[in-house]
Amino acid sequence: MMTLTNLSLANEGADIFVPDGVSIEEALKRTTHLAVGAHHDDLEIAAYPAIEHCFENCAAWFAGVVVTDGRGSSRTGPYEKCTDEEIRQIRRREQIRAAMLGDYGIVIQLDYRSSEIKGGINGSLISDLKQIVEAVEASEVISHQPLDRHPTHIAVFYHLLEAMRSLPANRRPDSFLGAEVWGKLDWLSSTQKMTLNSGRREHLAQALIGVFDSQIAGGKRYDLGEIGHRHANATFGDSHSIDEFTQASLALDLSDLLNDPSASACEFALDAVDRFRGETKQRLIDWER
Ligand SMILES: [Zn+2]
């Protein structure tokens, strides 16, 4: 167990970093936007609108949580010969760099192996996340959502949902958003899709994703893919109006899952698919009569 002031995190290798050096307690307390990502760089992809909003904003602070340890990262090119432990350390350093560059209020790396959280609910992770969501009092929480295709993202979503549901109703955030990483959300019904501005500082977005050199030079061009996707979101979201933003990120409002503890995330996801099915049928059916 790693006890860091008011947090007792399960893993010895857990790490907390506060870029501007205030106490951990103060850094947690000032948080207005909390994001929980499965992997290093998920925050910079999924929660970028919140990071951009909080950047050099004395009234808003971003707190990022990375659940896994980076050991399972793919590695080619200059990182090909790195051991699991070496790539873990590299990815931790990259996340710290992103926190400094992005003016984060705090970044917490929980250091779980993916295999420890993918097989079902892990009580230690629930405990870590509960302590964090109780300490921050954030008005907005961003994480993965049940339509994502990555099994570790789904695992993090379910753990965070359980931790968030333990909060008393008056401590829940004003908004609980599920963002896109693996499996984009442009197909979602406009009755559910949220379009967030992520185009105010493209240079910052490029820099934050670019920090994760072990991924990009290692063979995955997240820098090009994600920024290009944000441009596409801004332009292809609505065929009948001019672009509202230069770049946009899409999200799903998960508040209903939080406010009704008996609600099934699986049914919630299938309802989104049914809405897409219904809208598709409505567009086509008259042509086939
Ligand atoms: Zn990820």
GROMACS .gro file of C-alpha atoms in nm, residues 3-287:
model
  285
    3THR     CA    1   0.002   0.618   0.153
    4LEU     CA    2   0.034   0.965   0.006
    5THR     CA    3  -0.109   1.219   0.249
    6ASN     CA    4  -0.483   1.165   0.235
    7LEU     CA    5  -0.478   0.891  -0.030
    8SER     CA    6  -0.390   0.528   0.044
    9LEU     CA    7  -0.338   0.376  -0.298
   10ALA     CA    8  -0.314  -0.001  -0.332
   11ASN     CA    9   0.002  -0.034  -0.541
   12GLU     CA   10   0.353   0.045  -0.417
   13GLY     CA   11   0.433   0.172  -0.765
   14ALA     CA   12   0.150   0.427  -0.766
   15ASP     CA   13   0.268   0.779  -0.833
   16ILE     CA   14   0.124   1.124  -0.772
   17PHE     CA   15   0.265   1.431  -0.942
   18VAL     CA   16   0.160   1.792  -0.887
   19PRO     CA   17   0.323   2.013  -1.151
   20ASP     CA   18   0.308   2.340  -0.959
   21GLY     CA   19   0.415   2.184  -0.629
   22VAL     CA   20   0.113   2.260  -0.409
   23SER     CA   21   0.023   1.988  -0.157
   24ILE     CA   22  -0.153   1.676  -0.285
   25GLU     CA   23  -0.449   1.761  -0.064
   26GLU     CA   24  -0.480   2.109  -0.213
   27ALA     CA   25  -0.427   1.979  -0.566
   28LEU     CA   26  -0.711   1.731  -0.522
   29LYS     CA   27  -0.941   1.982  -0.358
   30ARG     CA   28  -0.907   2.246  -0.631
   31THR     CA   29  -0.996   1.998  -0.907
   32THR     CA   30  -1.290   2.099  -1.125
   33HIS     CA   31  -1.240   1.844  -1.407
   34LEU     CA   32  -1.143   1.484  -1.332
   35ALA     CA   33  -1.052   1.237  -1.607
   36VAL     CA   34  -0.982   0.868  -1.558
   37GLY     CA   35  -0.808   0.687  -1.843
   38ALA     CA   36  -0.700   0.328  -1.883
   39HIS     CA   37  -0.362   0.399  -2.044
   40HIS     CA   38  -0.099   0.670  -2.068
   41ASP     CA   39  -0.216   0.913  -2.343
   42ASP     CA   40  -0.586   0.822  -2.307
   43LEU     CA   41  -0.631   1.142  -2.106
   44GLU     CA   42  -0.482   1.353  -2.384
   45ILE     CA   43  -0.707   1.188  -2.643
   46ALA     CA   44  -1.032   1.138  -2.450
   47ALA     CA   45  -1.031   1.432  -2.212
   48TYR     CA   46  -0.862   1.694  -2.427
   49PRO     CA   47  -1.156   1.943  -2.425
   50ALA     CA   48  -1.133   1.951  -2.043
   51ILE     CA   49  -0.753   1.987  -2.050
   52GLU     CA   50  -0.783   2.274  -2.297
   53HIS     CA   51  -1.054   2.439  -2.088
   54CYS     CA   52  -0.840   2.423  -1.772
   55PHE     CA   53  -0.513   2.530  -1.940
   56GLU     CA   54  -0.386   2.853  -1.781
   57ASN     CA   55  -0.732   2.899  -1.629
   58CYS     CA   56  -0.706   2.994  -1.263
   59ALA     CA   57  -1.072   2.904  -1.207
   60ALA     CA   58  -1.049   2.547  -1.341
   61TRP     CA   59  -0.810   2.263  -1.265
   62PHE     CA   60  -0.765   1.932  -1.446
   63ALA     CA   61  -0.687   1.612  -1.254
   64GLY     CA   62  -0.585   1.306  -1.455
   65VAL     CA   63  -0.580   0.944  -1.341
   66VAL     CA   64  -0.405   0.669  -1.540
   67VAL     CA   65  -0.505   0.321  -1.426
   68THR     CA   66  -0.262   0.082  -1.595
   69ASP     CA   67   0.116   0.053  -1.576
   70GLY     CA   68   0.221   0.066  -1.942
   71ARG     CA   69   0.393  -0.273  -1.935
   72GLY     CA   70   0.174  -0.412  -2.211
   73SER     CA   71   0.247  -0.125  -2.452
   74SER     CA   72   0.325  -0.216  -2.810
   75ARG     CA   73   0.682  -0.126  -2.905
   76THR     CA   74   0.863  -0.107  -3.233
   77GLY     CA   75   1.127   0.117  -3.389
   78PRO     CA   76   1.350   0.288  -3.131
   79TYR     CA   77   1.161   0.122  -2.844
   80GLU     CA   78   1.164  -0.229  -2.988
   81LYS     CA   79   1.415  -0.371  -2.745
   82CYS     CA   80   1.266  -0.218  -2.428
   83THR     CA   81   1.173  -0.461  -2.155
   84ASP     CA   82   0.830  -0.442  -1.990
   85GLU     CA   83   0.985  -0.255  -1.698
   86GLU     CA   84   1.171  -0.011  -1.925
   87ILE     CA   85   0.859   0.073  -2.125
   88ARG     CA   86   0.664   0.114  -1.799
   89GLN     CA   87   0.916   0.374  -1.681
   90ILE     CA   88   0.920   0.552  -2.017
   91ARG     CA   89   0.544   0.579  -2.028
   92ARG     CA   90   0.531   0.710  -1.672
   93ARG     CA   91   0.781   0.982  -1.763
   94GLU     CA   92   0.583   1.071  -2.074
   95GLN     CA   93   0.270   1.113  -1.862
   96ILE     CA   94   0.455   1.345  -1.624
   97ARG     CA   95   0.576   1.551  -1.922
   98ALA     CA   96   0.219   1.580  -2.048
   99ALA     CA   97   0.103   1.697  -1.704
  100MET     CA   98   0.370   1.969  -1.699
  101LEU     CA   99   0.305   2.078  -2.054
  102GLY     CA  100  -0.074   2.076  -2.014
  103ASP     CA  101  -0.077   2.267  -1.684
  104TYR     CA  102  -0.260   1.983  -1.507
  105GLY     CA  103  -0.350   2.031  -1.142
  106ILE     CA  104  -0.242   1.676  -1.056
  107VAL     CA  105  -0.177   1.345  -1.227
  108ILE     CA  106  -0.215   1.010  -1.049
  109GLN     CA  107  -0.075   0.688  -1.197
  110LEU     CA  108  -0.228   0.385  -1.026
  111ASP     CA  109   0.010   0.124  -1.176
  112TYR     CA  110  -0.224  -0.172  -1.229
  113ARG     CA  111  -0.144  -0.444  -1.477
  114SER     CA  112  -0.422  -0.470  -1.735
  115SER     CA  113  -0.467  -0.836  -1.644
  116GLU     CA  114  -0.550  -0.737  -1.285
  117ILE     CA  115  -0.855  -0.536  -1.383
  118LYS     CA  116  -0.993  -0.705  -1.693
  119GLY     CA  117  -1.119  -1.023  -1.527
  120GLY     CA  118  -1.394  -0.857  -1.322
  121ILE     CA  119  -1.426  -0.597  -1.049
  122ASN     CA  120  -1.096  -0.547  -0.863
  123GLY     CA  121  -1.167  -0.424  -0.509
  124SER     CA  122  -0.834  -0.243  -0.480
  125LEU     CA  123  -0.900  -0.035  -0.788
  126ILE     CA  124  -1.251   0.047  -0.666
  127SER     CA  125  -1.097   0.162  -0.336
  128ASP     CA  126  -0.837   0.380  -0.513
  129LEU     CA  127  -1.097   0.539  -0.737
  130LYS     CA  128  -1.343   0.594  -0.451
  131GLN     CA  129  -1.080   0.784  -0.254
  132ILE     CA  130  -1.001   1.000  -0.555
  133VAL     CA  131  -1.361   1.083  -0.652
  134GLU     CA  132  -1.440   1.162  -0.287
  135ALA     CA  133  -1.136   1.389  -0.255
  136VAL     CA  134  -1.181   1.597  -0.567
  137GLU     CA  135  -1.543   1.724  -0.571
  138ALA     CA  136  -1.513   1.778  -0.947
  139SER     CA  137  -1.805   1.928  -1.137
  140GLU     CA  138  -1.715   1.729  -1.450
  141VAL     CA  139  -1.587   1.373  -1.473
  142ILE     CA  140  -1.466   1.225  -1.802
  143SER     CA  141  -1.376   0.865  -1.875
  144HIS     CA  142  -1.431   0.579  -2.116
  145GLN     CA  143  -1.781   0.464  -2.211
  146PRO     CA  144  -1.952   0.133  -2.285
  147LEU     CA  145  -1.941   0.171  -2.665
  148ASP     CA  146  -1.559   0.169  -2.669
  149ARG     CA  147  -1.403  -0.141  -2.827
  150HIS     CA  148  -1.097  -0.176  -2.601
  151PRO     CA  149  -1.148  -0.431  -2.318
  152THR     CA  150  -0.927  -0.237  -2.075
  153HIS     CA  151  -1.126   0.080  -2.140
  154ILE     CA  152  -1.447  -0.110  -2.067
  155ALA     CA  153  -1.291  -0.242  -1.745
  156VAL     CA  154  -1.196   0.110  -1.632
  157PHE     CA  155  -1.544   0.237  -1.719
  158TYR     CA  156  -1.713  -0.026  -1.499
  159HIS     CA  157  -1.475   0.030  -1.206
  160LEU     CA  158  -1.519   0.407  -1.219
  161LEU     CA  159  -1.898   0.375  -1.249
  162GLU     CA  160  -1.907   0.161  -0.934
  163ALA     CA  161  -1.682   0.405  -0.746
  164MET     CA  162  -1.891   0.704  -0.859
  165ARG     CA  163  -2.216   0.535  -0.761
  166SER     CA  164  -2.090   0.519  -0.402
  167LEU     CA  165  -2.088   0.899  -0.382
  168PRO     CA  166  -2.386   1.054  -0.204
  169ALA     CA  167  -2.624   1.225  -0.450
  170ASN     CA  168  -2.519   1.572  -0.339
  171ARG     CA  169  -2.151   1.495  -0.412
  172ARG     CA  170  -2.200   1.370  -0.767
  173PRO     CA  171  -2.056   1.576  -1.054
  174ASP     CA  172  -2.278   1.799  -1.265
  175SER     CA  173  -2.169   1.605  -1.571
  176PHE     CA  174  -2.033   1.255  -1.626
  177LEU     CA  175  -1.907   1.213  -1.980
  178GLY     CA  176  -1.794   0.907  -2.173
  179ALA     CA  177  -1.541   1.006  -2.437
  180GLU     CA  178  -1.422   0.841  -2.756
  181VAL     CA  179  -1.091   0.661  -2.806
  182TRP     CA  180  -1.124   0.316  -2.963
  183GLY     CA  181  -1.442   0.317  -3.166
  184LYS     CA  182  -1.548   0.669  -3.250
  185LEU     CA  183  -1.890   0.812  -3.173
  186ASP     CA  184  -1.984   1.000  -3.489
  187TRP     CA  185  -2.261   0.746  -3.564
  188LEU     CA  186  -2.443   0.820  -3.237
  189SER     CA  187  -2.791   0.967  -3.261
  190SER     CA  188  -2.795   1.345  -3.226
  191THR     CA  189  -3.031   1.282  -2.934
  192GLN     CA  190  -2.732   1.145  -2.743
  193LYS     CA  191  -2.417   1.280  -2.904
  194MET     CA  192  -2.239   1.568  -2.735
  195THR     CA  193  -2.006   1.781  -2.948
  196LEU     CA  194  -1.730   1.948  -2.747
  197ASN     CA  195  -1.498   2.222  -2.866
  198SER     CA  196  -1.142   2.092  -2.891
  199GLY     CA  197  -1.010   2.344  -3.142
  200ARG     CA  198  -0.904   2.643  -2.937
  201ARG     CA  199  -0.535   2.549  -2.916
  202GLU     CA  200  -0.432   2.298  -3.182
  203HIS     CA  201  -0.066   2.355  -3.098
  204LEU     CA  202  -0.135   2.240  -2.741
  205ALA     CA  203  -0.325   1.934  -2.862
  206GLN     CA  204  -0.041   1.841  -3.096
  207ALA     CA  205   0.216   1.887  -2.823
  208LEU     CA  206   0.026   1.682  -2.566
  209ILE     CA  207  -0.019   1.383  -2.795
  210GLY     CA  208   0.333   1.430  -2.931
  211VAL     CA  209   0.479   1.383  -2.584
  212PHE     CA  210   0.397   1.013  -2.607
  213ASP     CA  211   0.686   0.939  -2.837
  214SER     CA  212   0.703   0.574  -2.734
  215GLN     CA  213   0.365   0.524  -2.900
  216ILE     CA  214   0.408   0.748  -3.203
  217ALA     CA  215   0.766   0.658  -3.294
  218GLY     CA  216   0.670   0.309  -3.184
  219GLY     CA  217   0.434   0.275  -3.478
  220LYS     CA  218   0.097   0.430  -3.388
  221ARG     CA  219   0.034   0.776  -3.536
  222TYR     CA  220  -0.210   0.889  -3.271
  223ASP     CA  221  -0.097   1.247  -3.334
  224LEU     CA  222  -0.222   1.243  -3.694
  225GLY     CA  223  -0.518   1.014  -3.635
  226GLU     CA  224  -0.667   1.197  -3.339
  227ILE     CA  225  -0.617   1.553  -3.464
  228GLY     CA  226  -0.752   1.453  -3.806
  229HIS     CA  227  -1.051   1.293  -3.638
  230ARG     CA  228  -1.126   1.612  -3.446
  231HIS     CA  229  -1.123   1.810  -3.771
  232ALA     CA  230  -1.359   1.553  -3.924
  233ASN     CA  231  -1.593   1.574  -3.625
  234ALA     CA  232  -1.613   1.951  -3.663
  235THR     CA  233  -1.700   1.933  -4.032
  236PHE     CA  234  -1.902   1.614  -4.078
  237GLY     CA  235  -2.119   1.644  -3.766
  238ASP     CA  236  -2.397   1.843  -3.932
  239SER     CA  237  -2.445   1.864  -4.308
  240HIS     CA  238  -2.675   2.167  -4.294
  241SER     CA  239  -2.480   2.416  -4.088
  242ILE     CA  240  -2.137   2.572  -4.106
  243ASP     CA  241  -1.870   2.444  -3.870
  244GLU     CA  242  -1.925   2.565  -3.515
  245PHE     CA  243  -1.572   2.468  -3.407
  246THR     CA  244  -1.249   2.415  -3.599
  247GLN     CA  245  -1.203   2.083  -3.415
  248ALA     CA  246  -1.448   1.884  -3.204
  249SER     CA  247  -1.446   1.583  -2.974
  250LEU     CA  248  -1.753   1.369  -2.923
  251ALA     CA  249  -1.889   1.232  -2.598
  252LEU     CA  250  -2.181   1.048  -2.448
  253ASP     CA  251  -2.368   1.176  -2.143
  254LEU     CA  252  -2.345   0.899  -1.879
  255SER     CA  253  -2.542   1.082  -1.608
  256ASP     CA  254  -2.839   0.844  -1.633
  257LEU     CA  255  -2.613   0.553  -1.539
  258LEU     CA  256  -2.483   0.743  -1.239
  259ASN     CA  257  -2.816   0.865  -1.113
  260ASP     CA  258  -2.987   0.527  -1.138
  261PRO     CA  259  -2.762   0.270  -0.966
  262SER     CA  260  -2.973  -0.017  -1.100
  263ALA     CA  261  -2.937   0.096  -1.463
  264SER     CA  262  -2.746  -0.149  -1.684
  265ALA     CA  263  -2.457  -0.007  -1.884
  266CYS     CA  264  -2.505  -0.288  -2.134
  267GLU     CA  265  -2.871  -0.188  -2.191
  268PHE     CA  266  -2.762   0.175  -2.211
  269ALA     CA  267  -2.515   0.087  -2.489
  270LEU     CA  268  -2.768  -0.127  -2.675
  271ASP     CA  269  -3.022   0.156  -2.654
  272ALA     CA  270  -2.770   0.378  -2.837
  273VAL     CA  271  -2.734   0.112  -3.106
  274ASP     CA  272  -3.116   0.084  -3.131
  275ARG     CA  273  -3.147   0.460  -3.181
  276PHE     CA  274  -2.895   0.437  -3.466
  277ARG     CA  275  -3.087   0.143  -3.613
  278GLY     CA  276  -3.416   0.330  -3.590
  279GLU     CA  277  -3.279   0.643  -3.755
  280THR     CA  278  -3.116   0.440  -4.033
  281LYS     CA  279  -3.444   0.258  -4.099
  282GLN     CA  280  -3.636   0.586  -4.111
  283ARG     CA  281  -3.402   0.724  -4.378
  284LEU     CA  282  -3.430   0.417  -4.599
  285ILE     CA  283  -3.765   0.252  -4.552
  286ASP     CA  284  -3.975   0.485  -4.770
  287TRP     CA  285  -3.750   0.408  -5.068
   0.00000   0.00000   0.00000
